[in-house]
Coordinates of C-alpha atoms and ligand atoms in Angstrom, one line a residue:
Chain A
M98 CA -46.0 3.2 -100.4
S99 CA -43.8 5.2 -102.6
T100 CA -43.5 5.5 -105.6
L101 CA -40.4 7.0 -108.4
E102 CA -42.0 9.1 -111.1
I103 CA -39.1 10.0 -113.7
R104 CA -40.7 12.6 -116.5
G105 CA -38.6 13.7 -119.2
L106 CA -35.9 12.8 -118.4
E107 CA -32.6 15.3 -120.4
V108 CA -29.1 14.3 -119.4
S109 CA -25.6 15.4 -121.0
V110 CA -22.9 14.8 -120.6
I111 CA -20.2 17.5 -120.8
T112 CA -17.1 16.2 -123.5
E113 CA -14.2 19.5 -123.9
K114 CA -16.1 19.3 -127.5
G115 CA -19.7 20.4 -126.0
P116 CA -22.3 18.4 -124.2
I117 CA -23.9 15.5 -125.6
E118 CA -27.4 14.4 -124.6
I119 CA -27.9 10.6 -124.0
L120 CA -31.0 10.5 -122.3
R121 CA -33.5 12.2 -124.2
G122 CA -36.8 12.4 -122.6
V123 CA -37.5 9.5 -120.6
D124 CA -40.6 8.2 -119.0
L125 CA -41.0 6.3 -116.0
T126 CA -42.4 4.8 -112.9
I127 CA -41.8 2.7 -110.4
A128 CA -43.9 2.1 -107.3
S129 CA -43.7 -0.1 -104.2
G130 CA -43.5 -3.2 -104.2
E131 CA -43.3 -3.5 -108.1
T132 CA -40.3 -4.8 -110.5
H133 CA -38.9 -3.4 -114.1
A134 CA -36.8 -5.0 -115.9
I135 CA -35.1 -2.5 -118.7
M136 CA -33.9 -3.9 -122.0
G137 CA -31.8 -2.6 -124.2
P138 CA -28.6 -1.8 -126.4
N139 CA -24.9 -1.3 -125.4
G140 CA -24.5 2.3 -125.6
S141 CA -28.0 3.3 -125.0
G142 CA -28.0 5.2 -121.9
K143 CA -29.3 2.7 -119.2
S144 CA -26.6 3.0 -116.7
T145 CA -26.3 7.0 -117.9
L146 CA -30.3 7.3 -116.3
A147 CA -29.2 5.3 -113.5
Y148 CA -26.6 7.7 -112.5
S149 CA -28.6 10.6 -113.2
I150 CA -31.5 9.5 -111.2
A151 CA -27.9 8.8 -108.2
G152 CA -26.9 12.1 -108.3
H153 CA -24.0 11.7 -110.1
P154 CA -21.6 14.7 -110.4
K155 CA -20.8 13.7 -114.0
Y156 CA -24.2 13.8 -115.4
T157 CA -25.9 17.3 -116.1
I158 CA -29.8 16.8 -116.0
T159 CA -30.9 19.7 -119.1
G160 CA -35.2 19.0 -119.2
G161 CA -37.6 16.7 -117.4
S162 CA -37.7 16.0 -113.9
V163 CA -37.6 13.1 -111.1
T164 CA -39.0 12.5 -107.6
L165 CA -39.9 10.3 -105.4
D166 CA -44.0 10.6 -103.6
G167 CA -43.8 14.9 -105.2
V168 CA -40.1 15.5 -103.7
D169 CA -38.1 16.2 -106.3
V170 CA -34.4 14.0 -106.2
L171 CA -32.8 16.2 -108.7
A172 CA -32.7 18.8 -106.1
M173 CA -31.1 16.5 -104.1
K174 CA -27.0 15.8 -102.4
V175 CA -26.2 12.5 -102.9
D176 CA -25.8 11.3 -100.2
E177 CA -28.9 12.9 -99.9
R178 CA -31.1 10.6 -102.5
A179 CA -30.0 7.9 -100.2
K180 CA -31.6 9.2 -97.5
A181 CA -34.8 9.8 -99.2
G182 CA -35.1 5.9 -99.8
L183 CA -33.2 5.2 -103.3
F184 CA -30.2 2.9 -103.5
L185 CA -27.3 2.0 -107.1
A186 CA -26.2 -1.3 -106.7
M187 CA -23.3 0.4 -109.8
Q188 CA -22.6 -1.9 -112.6
Y189 CA -18.5 -0.8 -111.4
P190 CA -18.2 -0.4 -107.9
V191 CA -16.1 1.5 -106.8
E192 CA -12.5 0.8 -104.9
I193 CA -11.6 2.6 -101.8
P194 CA -8.5 2.2 -100.7
G195 CA -7.9 2.0 -97.2
V196 CA -11.5 2.0 -95.7
S197 CA -12.4 -1.9 -94.2
V198 CA -15.9 -2.6 -95.0
S199 CA -16.5 -2.3 -92.2
N200 CA -15.5 0.8 -91.2
F201 CA -18.0 1.3 -94.9
L202 CA -21.2 -0.2 -94.0
R203 CA -21.4 1.4 -90.1
T204 CA -20.9 4.6 -91.7
A205 CA -23.3 4.4 -94.2
A206 CA -25.8 2.7 -91.2
T207 CA -25.2 5.7 -89.4
A208 CA -25.8 8.2 -91.5
L209 CA -28.9 6.8 -92.2
R210 CA -30.9 5.4 -89.3
G211 CA -30.1 9.1 -87.9
E212 CA -28.1 7.2 -85.1
A213 CA -25.1 4.5 -84.7
P214 CA -26.8 0.5 -84.8
K215 CA -25.9 -0.7 -80.8
L216 CA -22.4 -2.3 -81.9
R217 CA -24.0 -5.8 -80.4
T218 CA -26.8 -6.3 -82.9
W219 CA -25.1 -4.4 -85.4
V220 CA -23.0 -7.2 -86.0
G221 CA -24.8 -9.6 -86.5
E222 CA -26.8 -7.9 -88.4
V223 CA -23.2 -7.9 -91.1
K224 CA -23.1 -11.3 -90.2
E225 CA -26.6 -12.1 -91.0
A226 CA -26.1 -10.4 -94.3
M227 CA -22.5 -11.5 -95.3
N228 CA -23.8 -15.0 -94.9
A229 CA -27.3 -14.7 -96.2
L230 CA -24.8 -13.5 -99.7
A231 CA -22.0 -16.5 -99.2
M232 CA -19.8 -13.7 -98.1
D233 CA -16.9 -14.6 -96.1
P234 CA -16.6 -13.0 -93.9
S235 CA -13.0 -12.4 -93.7
F236 CA -14.3 -8.9 -96.8
S237 CA -15.8 -7.2 -93.5
E238 CA -11.8 -6.6 -92.7
R239 CA -10.3 -5.6 -96.4
N240 CA -11.1 -2.5 -98.2
V241 CA -14.3 -1.6 -99.9
N242 CA -14.3 -4.0 -103.3
E243 CA -10.5 -4.0 -103.3
G244 CA -9.7 -6.6 -105.0
F245 CA -12.8 -7.8 -105.1
S246 CA -13.8 -10.0 -108.6
G247 CA -16.1 -8.9 -110.4
G248 CA -19.2 -11.4 -108.8
E249 CA -17.8 -11.3 -105.0
K250 CA -18.3 -6.3 -106.0
K251 CA -21.9 -7.6 -107.1
R252 CA -22.6 -9.9 -104.1
H253 CA -21.4 -6.7 -101.4
E254 CA -23.7 -4.3 -103.8
I255 CA -26.2 -6.3 -103.0
M256 CA -25.2 -7.0 -99.2
Q257 CA -25.9 -3.8 -98.9
L258 CA -29.5 -3.3 -100.5
E259 CA -30.0 -5.7 -97.6
L260 CA -28.2 -3.8 -94.7
L261 CA -29.8 0.0 -96.0
K262 CA -33.1 -0.8 -96.8
P263 CA -33.7 1.4 -99.4
K264 CA -36.7 2.4 -100.9
I265 CA -36.4 1.5 -105.1
A266 CA -33.2 0.4 -105.7
I267 CA -31.9 0.5 -109.0
L268 CA -29.7 -2.2 -110.2
D269 CA -27.5 -1.3 -112.7
E270 CA -26.6 -5.1 -114.8
T271 CA -26.0 -6.6 -111.0
D272 CA -26.3 -9.9 -113.2
S273 CA -23.2 -9.3 -114.9
G274 CA -20.2 -11.1 -114.1
L275 CA -22.0 -13.7 -111.6
D276 CA -21.8 -17.0 -111.7
V277 CA -24.6 -19.4 -112.2
D278 CA -24.4 -20.5 -107.9
A279 CA -23.5 -16.4 -107.6
L280 CA -27.1 -15.4 -109.8
R281 CA -28.9 -18.0 -107.9
I282 CA -27.7 -15.8 -104.5
V283 CA -28.0 -12.2 -105.3
S284 CA -31.2 -12.5 -107.2
E285 CA -32.8 -14.8 -103.0
G286 CA -30.6 -11.6 -101.5
V287 CA -33.5 -8.4 -104.2
N288 CA -36.3 -11.0 -103.4
R289 CA -35.4 -11.0 -100.3
A290 CA -34.3 -7.2 -99.3
K291 CA -37.6 -6.4 -101.6
A292 CA -40.0 -9.3 -99.8
A293 CA -39.2 -7.1 -96.4
N294 CA -39.6 -3.6 -97.0
D295 CA -42.2 -3.4 -99.8
M296 CA -39.3 -2.4 -102.5
G297 CA -39.4 -1.1 -106.1
V298 CA -36.9 -2.7 -107.8
L299 CA -35.2 -0.8 -111.6
L300 CA -34.2 -3.8 -112.5
I301 CA -30.6 -3.1 -115.5
T302 CA -29.0 -6.4 -117.7
H303 CA -29.2 -8.2 -121.1
Y304 CA -30.2 -11.3 -119.7
T305 CA -33.5 -13.0 -119.2
R306 CA -31.2 -15.0 -117.2
I307 CA -32.3 -13.0 -113.7
L308 CA -35.3 -12.5 -114.7
R309 CA -36.6 -16.4 -114.1
Y310 CA -35.4 -15.6 -110.5
I311 CA -36.4 -12.0 -110.5
K312 CA -39.7 -12.0 -111.8
P313 CA -40.3 -8.5 -113.7
D314 CA -43.9 -6.9 -113.4
F315 CA -43.1 -5.0 -116.4
V316 CA -40.0 -4.8 -118.8
H317 CA -38.9 -1.4 -121.2
V318 CA -37.2 -1.4 -124.0
F319 CA -34.4 0.9 -124.0
A320 CA -32.4 2.9 -127.1
N321 CA -31.1 6.0 -128.2
G322 CA -32.1 7.3 -124.6
R323 CA -35.3 6.3 -124.5
V324 CA -37.9 4.1 -123.5
V325 CA -39.0 2.6 -126.8
E326 CA -41.2 -0.4 -125.7
E327 CA -43.5 -1.6 -122.8
G328 CA -44.7 -4.7 -122.0
G329 CA -44.4 -7.9 -119.4
P330 CA -42.5 -10.7 -118.7
E331 CA -43.2 -12.0 -122.5
L332 CA -40.6 -8.8 -124.1
A333 CA -37.9 -10.1 -122.8
D334 CA -38.2 -13.2 -124.2
K335 CA -39.2 -11.9 -127.6
L336 CA -35.9 -9.3 -126.8
E337 CA -33.7 -12.6 -126.1
E338 CA -35.2 -14.2 -129.2
K339 CA -35.3 -10.9 -131.9
G340 CA -32.4 -8.9 -130.5
Y341 CA -32.8 -5.9 -130.5
A342 CA -32.6 -4.7 -134.1
E343 CA -36.3 -3.1 -135.0
Y344 CA -35.8 -0.8 -132.6
V345 CA -32.4 1.7 -132.5
G346 CA -33.5 2.7 -136.6
N347 CA -31.5 1.1 -139.3
Chain B
M224 CA 23.5 31.5 -75.3
S225 CA 26.2 31.0 -76.8
L226 CA 27.1 32.2 -81.1
L227 CA 27.6 29.9 -83.7
A228 CA 31.2 29.1 -85.4
T229 CA 30.5 31.0 -88.3
N230 CA 32.8 29.0 -90.4
F231 CA 30.4 27.2 -93.0
L232 CA 28.6 28.2 -96.2
T233 CA 24.9 30.3 -95.8
P234 CA 23.2 28.7 -97.8
T235 CA 21.3 30.8 -100.4
G236 CA 18.8 29.0 -101.8
R237 CA 20.0 28.3 -105.1
E238 CA 21.5 25.3 -103.9
E239 CA 19.5 22.0 -105.2
A240 CA 18.8 20.9 -101.5
W241 CA 18.5 24.2 -100.4
R242 CA 16.1 25.8 -103.7
F243 CA 11.9 24.2 -102.2
T244 CA 13.5 26.0 -98.4
P245 CA 12.6 29.3 -97.8
L246 CA 15.3 30.2 -95.6
N247 CA 13.9 33.1 -93.9
R248 CA 11.7 30.8 -92.2
L249 CA 14.2 28.4 -90.2
A250 CA 14.6 30.2 -87.3
G251 CA 18.4 31.2 -88.3
L252 CA 19.5 27.7 -88.1
H253 CA 20.9 27.1 -91.4
D254 CA 23.5 30.6 -91.3
G255 CA 24.4 30.6 -87.8
S256 CA 22.0 33.7 -86.7
V257 CA 20.3 31.1 -84.2
E258 CA 20.4 31.1 -80.2
V259 CA 21.2 28.4 -79.3
A260 CA 20.8 27.3 -75.7
Q261 CA 22.4 24.4 -73.8
R262 CA 19.3 22.5 -74.0
E263 CA 19.1 19.0 -74.1
S264 CA 15.0 18.5 -74.2
L265 CA 15.1 14.8 -75.1
V266 CA 13.9 12.1 -73.0
M267 CA 13.2 9.0 -72.3
K268 CA 9.8 7.9 -71.3
S269 CA 9.1 4.5 -71.0
P270 CA 10.5 1.9 -67.7
A271 CA 14.1 1.1 -67.5
T272 CA 14.4 -2.6 -68.7
Q273 CA 17.2 -4.8 -69.4
G274 CA 19.1 -4.1 -72.9
V275 CA 18.5 -0.5 -73.2
S276 CA 20.2 2.2 -71.6
F277 CA 19.4 6.2 -72.4
T278 CA 21.9 8.7 -71.1
R279 CA 24.3 11.6 -73.0
V280 CA 27.2 11.1 -73.4
S281 CA 30.4 13.4 -74.3
R282 CA 31.1 14.6 -77.9
E283 CA 34.8 13.2 -77.5
L284 CA 33.2 9.5 -76.8
L285 CA 31.0 9.7 -79.8
A286 CA 31.4 11.6 -82.9
P287 CA 30.2 10.8 -86.3
E288 CA 29.6 8.2 -87.8
S289 CA 28.9 10.5 -90.4
F290 CA 29.0 13.2 -92.8
S291 CA 26.7 15.4 -93.5
D292 CA 27.2 18.3 -96.8
D293 CA 23.9 19.8 -94.8
V294 CA 24.7 22.9 -93.1
I295 CA 22.1 22.8 -90.3
I296 CA 24.2 18.9 -88.9
Q297 CA 27.0 20.4 -89.5
R298 CA 26.4 22.8 -87.1
A299 CA 25.0 20.1 -85.0
H300 CA 27.7 17.8 -85.4
A301 CA 30.7 20.9 -84.7
E302 CA 28.4 22.4 -81.6
V303 CA 26.9 20.2 -79.4
L304 CA 28.2 19.2 -76.6
N305 CA 26.3 16.0 -74.8
V306 CA 25.2 13.4 -77.5
A307 CA 21.2 11.5 -76.5
H308 CA 22.8 7.7 -76.6
L309 CA 20.2 5.2 -76.3
S310 CA 21.2 2.0 -77.4
V311 CA 20.4 -1.7 -77.0
A312 CA 22.8 -4.3 -75.7
A313 CA 23.3 -7.1 -79.2
G314 CA 21.5 -9.7 -78.6
C315 CA 18.0 -8.5 -77.0
E316 CA 14.0 -9.1 -78.1
I317 CA 12.8 -5.5 -76.5
T318 CA 9.1 -6.0 -77.3
T319 CA 8.1 -3.4 -75.8
P320 CA 8.5 0.4 -77.6
I321 CA 10.9 2.7 -76.4
H322 CA 9.6 6.0 -75.7
L323 CA 10.7 9.8 -76.4
G324 CA 9.9 12.2 -76.1
R325 CA 10.2 16.2 -75.7
D326 CA 11.4 18.2 -71.9
H327 CA 9.1 21.2 -71.9
H328 CA 10.0 21.5 -68.6
G329 CA 13.9 21.9 -69.3
P330 CA 15.7 25.4 -70.1
A331 CA 13.4 27.3 -73.3
G332 CA 15.3 27.8 -76.3
N333 CA 16.3 27.2 -79.6
E334 CA 18.0 24.0 -79.5
L335 CA 20.9 21.6 -81.1
S336 CA 21.3 18.2 -80.5
R337 CA 22.4 14.8 -81.6
V338 CA 21.3 11.6 -80.7
R339 CA 22.4 7.9 -81.4
I340 CA 20.7 5.3 -81.4
S341 CA 22.5 2.1 -81.8
V342 CA 20.9 -1.4 -81.8
G343 CA 23.2 -4.1 -81.1
A344 CA 24.3 -6.9 -83.3
R345 CA 20.6 -9.7 -83.6
S346 CA 18.5 -7.4 -81.2
H347 CA 15.6 -6.2 -82.1
A348 CA 13.7 -3.3 -81.6
T349 CA 10.8 -0.1 -81.7
V350 CA 11.9 3.2 -80.8
V351 CA 8.8 6.1 -81.4
M352 CA 10.4 9.3 -80.6
E353 CA 7.7 12.4 -80.4
N354 CA 7.5 15.5 -81.7
S355 CA 5.8 18.0 -80.1
G356 CA 5.4 21.0 -78.3
E357 CA 6.4 24.1 -80.1
A358 CA 10.7 24.2 -80.2
V359 CA 13.0 25.4 -83.0
L360 CA 15.1 22.4 -82.7
G361 CA 18.2 21.4 -85.3
E362 CA 18.9 18.1 -84.8
D363 CA 20.4 15.1 -86.3
V364 CA 19.6 11.8 -85.0
E365 CA 22.2 8.7 -86.5
I366 CA 21.1 5.2 -85.7
V367 CA 23.6 2.3 -86.3
L368 CA 21.6 -0.9 -86.5
E369 CA 24.4 -4.1 -86.4
P370 CA 24.2 -7.3 -88.3
G371 CA 21.4 -9.3 -88.1
S372 CA 19.5 -6.6 -86.3
S373 CA 15.5 -4.7 -86.5
L374 CA 15.1 -1.8 -85.8
K375 CA 11.6 0.1 -86.5
F376 CA 11.8 3.7 -85.9
V377 CA 8.8 5.6 -85.2
S378 CA 9.0 9.2 -85.4
L379 CA 6.2 12.1 -85.1
Q380 CA 6.7 16.1 -86.0
E381 CA 3.2 17.2 -84.3
W382 CA 4.8 20.1 -83.4
S383 CA 2.3 22.9 -82.9
A384 CA 1.9 25.8 -84.7
K385 CA 5.5 27.7 -85.2
S386 CA 7.4 25.3 -84.6
V387 CA 10.9 25.0 -86.3
H388 CA 12.1 21.5 -86.6
A389 CA 15.1 20.3 -89.7
A390 CA 17.0 17.1 -89.4
R391 CA 18.8 14.2 -90.7
H392 CA 17.4 10.8 -89.5
H393 CA 20.8 8.9 -91.1
A394 CA 20.2 5.4 -90.5
I395 CA 23.7 2.5 -91.0
V396 CA 22.2 -0.4 -91.9
G397 CA 24.4 -3.2 -91.3
K398 CA 24.8 -6.9 -93.0
D399 CA 20.8 -9.0 -93.0
A400 CA 20.1 -5.9 -90.7
T401 CA 16.9 -4.4 -91.3
F402 CA 15.2 -1.0 -90.4
Q403 CA 12.0 0.2 -91.0
S404 CA 11.3 4.0 -90.6
V405 CA 7.7 4.9 -90.0
T406 CA 8.2 9.6 -89.9
V407 CA 4.6 11.8 -89.7
T408 CA 5.2 14.8 -90.3
V409 CA 1.5 16.7 -89.1
G410 CA 2.5 19.9 -87.3
G411 CA 5.3 23.1 -87.2
S412 CA 5.6 25.9 -89.0
L413 CA 8.7 24.1 -91.3
V414 CA 10.0 21.1 -90.8
R415 CA 12.9 19.6 -92.6
L416 CA 13.9 16.3 -92.4
L417 CA 16.5 14.7 -94.2
P418 CA 15.2 10.5 -93.6
T419 CA 18.7 8.9 -94.8
V420 CA 20.2 5.0 -95.7
E421 CA 23.3 4.3 -96.0
F422 CA 23.7 -0.1 -95.9
A423 CA 26.9 -0.8 -94.4
G424 CA 26.9 -4.8 -96.0
P425 CA 25.0 -7.2 -97.9
G426 CA 21.2 -8.6 -96.7
A427 CA 20.7 -5.9 -95.1
S428 CA 17.0 -3.9 -96.0
A429 CA 15.2 -0.3 -95.2
E430 CA 12.0 0.3 -96.0
L431 CA 10.7 3.9 -95.3
L432 CA 7.4 5.1 -95.1
G433 CA 6.0 8.8 -94.3
I434 CA 3.2 10.6 -94.6
Y435 CA 2.2 14.1 -94.0
F436 CA 0.0 17.0 -93.9
A437 CA 0.3 20.3 -95.0
T438 CA -2.7 23.4 -94.0
A439 CA -2.7 26.6 -94.9
G440 CA 0.8 28.1 -94.7
Q441 CA 2.8 25.2 -93.6
H442 CA 6.0 24.3 -94.9
F443 CA 7.1 20.4 -94.7
E444 CA 9.6 18.6 -97.0
H445 CA 11.0 15.4 -96.8
R446 CA 14.9 14.4 -98.1
I447 CA 15.0 10.8 -99.2
H448 CA 18.5 9.6 -99.3
V449 CA 19.2 6.0 -99.8
D450 CA 22.4 4.9 -101.0
H451 CA 23.7 1.4 -102.2
G452 CA 26.9 1.5 -102.4
V453 CA 26.8 -2.8 -101.1
P454 CA 25.8 -5.8 -102.8
N455 CA 22.2 -7.2 -102.4
A456 CA 20.5 -4.6 -100.6
K457 CA 16.9 -3.5 -101.1
S458 CA 14.6 -0.8 -99.8
R459 CA 11.2 0.9 -100.5
V460 CA 10.2 3.9 -100.0
N461 CA 6.9 4.9 -99.1
Y462 CA 5.2 8.2 -98.7
K463 CA 2.0 9.8 -98.6
G464 CA 0.8 13.1 -98.2
A465 CA -2.6 15.8 -98.2
L466 CA -2.3 19.0 -98.5
A467 CA -4.9 22.1 -97.8
G468 CA -5.1 25.2 -97.0
N469 CA -3.9 28.2 -98.7
E470 CA 0.3 28.1 -99.1
A471 CA 0.4 24.9 -98.1
H472 CA 3.7 23.3 -99.3
T473 CA 5.3 20.3 -99.5
V474 CA 8.6 18.5 -100.5
W475 CA 9.0 15.3 -101.1
I476 CA 13.5 14.9 -102.3
G477 CA 13.5 10.9 -103.1
D478 CA 17.2 9.9 -104.3
V479 CA 18.3 6.6 -104.5
Y480 CA 21.7 5.9 -105.8
I481 CA 22.8 2.4 -106.6
R482 CA 26.6 2.9 -106.4
A483 CA 28.8 -0.3 -108.9
A484 CA 29.3 -2.1 -106.4
A485 CA 25.6 -2.8 -105.4
E486 CA 25.5 -5.1 -107.3
G487 CA 21.7 -7.2 -106.7
T488 CA 19.7 -4.1 -105.7
D489 CA 16.5 -3.3 -105.5
T490 CA 14.4 -0.6 -104.5
Y491 CA 11.5 0.8 -105.5
E492 CA 9.8 4.4 -103.7
L493 CA 6.8 5.9 -103.8
N494 CA 5.4 8.9 -103.0
R495 CA 1.5 10.2 -103.3
N496 CA -0.5 14.0 -103.0
L497 CA -3.7 14.2 -102.3
L498 CA -4.4 18.3 -102.9
L499 CA -6.7 19.2 -100.9
S500 CA -7.5 22.4 -102.0
D501 CA -6.7 25.5 -104.2
G502 CA -3.5 27.4 -103.8
A503 CA -1.1 24.2 -101.8
R504 CA 1.3 22.8 -104.0
A505 CA 3.1 19.8 -103.3
D506 CA 6.5 19.3 -105.2
S507 CA 8.2 15.8 -105.9
V508 CA 11.0 14.5 -107.4
P509 CA 12.1 10.7 -107.2
N510 CA 15.4 10.3 -108.3
L511 CA 17.4 7.2 -109.8
E512 CA 21.0 6.7 -110.3
I513 CA 22.2 3.4 -111.6
E514 CA 26.0 3.1 -111.6
T515 CA 25.5 -0.8 -112.4
G516 CA 22.2 -3.1 -114.2
E517 CA 23.0 -5.1 -112.4
I518 CA 20.2 -5.5 -110.5
I519 CA 17.9 -7.1 -109.2
G520 CA 14.7 -4.0 -109.9
A521 CA 15.0 -0.1 -110.0
G522 CA 11.9 1.6 -109.8
H523 CA 9.9 4.9 -109.1
A524 CA 6.5 6.6 -109.2
S525 CA 5.2 10.1 -108.0
T526 CA 1.8 10.9 -108.5
T527 CA 0.0 14.0 -107.0
G528 CA -4.0 14.5 -107.4
R529 CA -7.3 15.6 -106.0
F530 CA -10.1 14.1 -104.2
D531 CA -11.2 10.9 -106.6
D532 CA -15.5 12.3 -107.6
E533 CA -16.4 8.2 -108.0
Q534 CA -14.8 7.3 -104.5
L535 CA -16.9 10.4 -103.5
F536 CA -20.2 10.1 -105.1
Y537 CA -19.6 6.2 -104.4
L538 CA -19.9 7.0 -100.6
M539 CA -22.8 9.6 -100.8
S540 CA -25.2 6.9 -103.0
R541 CA -24.9 5.3 -99.7
G542 CA -26.0 8.6 -96.6
I543 CA -22.5 9.3 -96.5
A544 CA -22.4 12.9 -96.0
M545 CA -19.8 15.4 -98.1
D546 CA -17.9 16.2 -95.9
E547 CA -17.9 12.6 -93.4
A548 CA -16.7 10.6 -97.5
R549 CA -14.1 13.1 -97.8
R550 CA -12.5 12.2 -93.5
L551 CA -13.5 8.5 -94.5
V552 CA -11.4 9.2 -97.8
V553 CA -8.8 11.0 -97.0
R554 CA -8.3 8.8 -93.5
G555 CA -8.2 5.6 -95.9
F556 CA -5.1 7.0 -98.0
F557 CA -3.4 7.5 -95.1
A558 CA -4.2 4.4 -93.2
E559 CA -1.7 2.4 -95.4
I560 CA 1.3 3.6 -93.9
I561 CA -0.3 4.2 -90.0
G562 CA -1.3 0.9 -89.8
N563 CA 2.5 -0.1 -89.7
I564 CA 2.2 1.6 -86.1
K565 CA 0.9 -1.1 -84.5
D566 CA 0.3 1.3 -81.4
E567 CA -3.6 1.3 -81.3
E568 CA -3.3 5.0 -79.2
I569 CA -1.3 6.5 -80.9
Q570 CA -2.9 5.4 -84.8
E571 CA -6.2 6.5 -83.3
R572 CA -4.2 10.5 -82.2
L573 CA -3.3 10.4 -85.4
M574 CA -6.2 10.0 -87.4
S575 CA -8.3 12.8 -85.8
R576 CA -4.9 15.1 -86.1
I577 CA -5.5 14.2 -89.3
D578 CA -9.8 14.6 -88.9
D579 CA -8.9 18.8 -87.5
E580 CA -5.7 18.9 -90.3
L581 CA -9.0 18.4 -92.8
L582 CA -11.4 20.0 -91.0
K583 CA -8.7 23.2 -91.1
A584 CA -8.7 22.9 -94.0
G585 CA -12.4 23.9 -94.2
H586 CA -14.5 20.9 -95.9
Ligands
ATP150 N1 -17.9 11.9 -121.4 C1 -18.0 10.8 -122.8 N2 -18.3 11.5 -124.1 C2 -19.0 10.5 -124.6 N3 -19.3 10.2 -124.4 C3 -20.7 9.9 -123.5 C4 -19.3 10.3 -122.0 N4 -20.5 9.4 -121.1 C5 -20.9 9.0 -121.3 N5 -20.8 8.4 -122.9 C6 -22.0 8.1 -123.9 O1 -23.4 7.6 -123.3 C7 -23.7 6.6 -124.0 C8 -24.6 6.4 -122.8 O2 -23.4 5.4 -121.8 P1 -24.8 4.8 -120.8 O3 -22.9 3.8 -119.9 O4 -25.2 5.4 -120.6 O5 -24.3 3.3 -121.7 P2 -25.4 1.8 -121.1 O6 -27.2 1.6 -122.2 O7 -25.5 2.1 -119.8 O8 -24.3 0.6 -122.1 P3 -24.3 -1.0 -121.6 O9 -25.3 -2.1 -122.0 O10 -22.9 -1.3 -122.4 O11 -24.0 -0.4 -120.1 C9 -22.6 5.7 -124.6 O12 -22.0 5.7 -125.4 C10 -21.4 6.7 -123.8 O13 -20.2 6.2 -125.2
MG151 MG1 -24.2 -0.1 -118.0

């Protein structure tokens, strides 16, 4: 049983013109087995929240705390956060020229498990994970995300989720750019990982479609860098119908 | 020991061709003050193969096929008595790579050397020339591809730290012949290579690939020159370099010359440098001269950048520690070129050398 606690998180990006405040005091608690959906307008800071938890160097934490089971996440290096059990499926996965998927996955698994996985079982494990996400085996010889279509990149993210078995996963618009079948396949992957490891999920999305497959326990409305409303699954339907007008203060 | 002829113009460092080179570190190769032993260190390491011969030929029988305005190459032409000649007979398909290497058991000393590689018409071969150990070497390698032949020429500069190496690798590519070079420079104090190509007949093509990794105090210079003097020839140049450490210096010059007669030319050259620390300097100068508009394409690109934070972040977010992430990115950067050396042992040796260079650089 794990708990990710975000308290009063304030984050800025440093630009040439000085710092710009993006997160203005975010409070969220995600426990094992729970699924939280975050919905909110473009530019409201959802990805900033995701990246800040994962430790992207672009973001400067100016206040608040993030802890995993009471341990300070913000003091950890990026790889240490992954080793502590956090995973971020990125909105825009990064291409790594010259590094094959199979080499990448094995290096990551070795780092996270503390020893190189046994070659024979590992090959089977990867095959199974790729198969489950309907990814052609040839992907393992391709370079990480290089030339992958938008949807293929997202499948690759969820395939890693299944292989790397985090305690808490943050999915940043994993549903964007997926066709109908891929949406189902990817959602099933998330649900499998959740069931297998009692994983907690923070799912950032613009659409209720994915929430039919991955049922949220809580829905949070995000606007202007903070959580402005919380509710159950019914809140998502209301947002889809009415939009964010009442939250963005006009 | 012999004293070298002095009737050559000694570069001052102000010449375009020498302005990047620290002349005082050339061990006297450029001004003739080097003391040269009659030393012939190049040997064939592969077993004898039908159609392949490696012999020493007197220079009277094997005069240079090409002119060079480089003073070190001119000295080699003037001084070297015997030419190492690797010859592949016409119409031969040599499937196993031919390995040339340096014999360090012979007399020690500085060396001027001439090498000729001839590939007969319609023959196909791979030659791997491995340079390692400690040396002061000025060398001219002339590579002649007869019509319809192909050659992959891999040259590895894995010199130890004090070595000085100035050389020309000049390919004369005949009609419908295909030349590919993979030039690797990862060791030595000063390495200055002139990978040059002239096309001798239409339909010829050349692909010049290379990598280099310079760490503190090393000077690695690659001056490419591709001379398109005939119609319908194709050239591609792709060199990638990494630099780390104080006073690590690399120079890449990419001169492509498209003469009036060279209609239908197709050329592209690329140089990418990865600066891994402060205090290192990468000079990169692509240069196209075009005398005809009737060409298929001519382009060049040159970039010098640092580690991509997004790439490192992505890898680290999967639990991979910083050092390991950098190692992956650097290996990945070079993989595109090293993949062309179809020899797993050499590939792995180079990759672990690259890991070592990165470690030396203090990451
Ligand atoms: N370097 C920067 N300079 C200025 N503004 C920036 C910079 N980086 C991020 N921002 C701003 O921070 C805000 C939050 O961006 P973020 O990517 O977190 O939004 P988001 O909620 O994920 O949006 P979307 O739904 O479009 O993915 C945006 O308004 C963005 O323009
Ligand atoms: Mg976003």
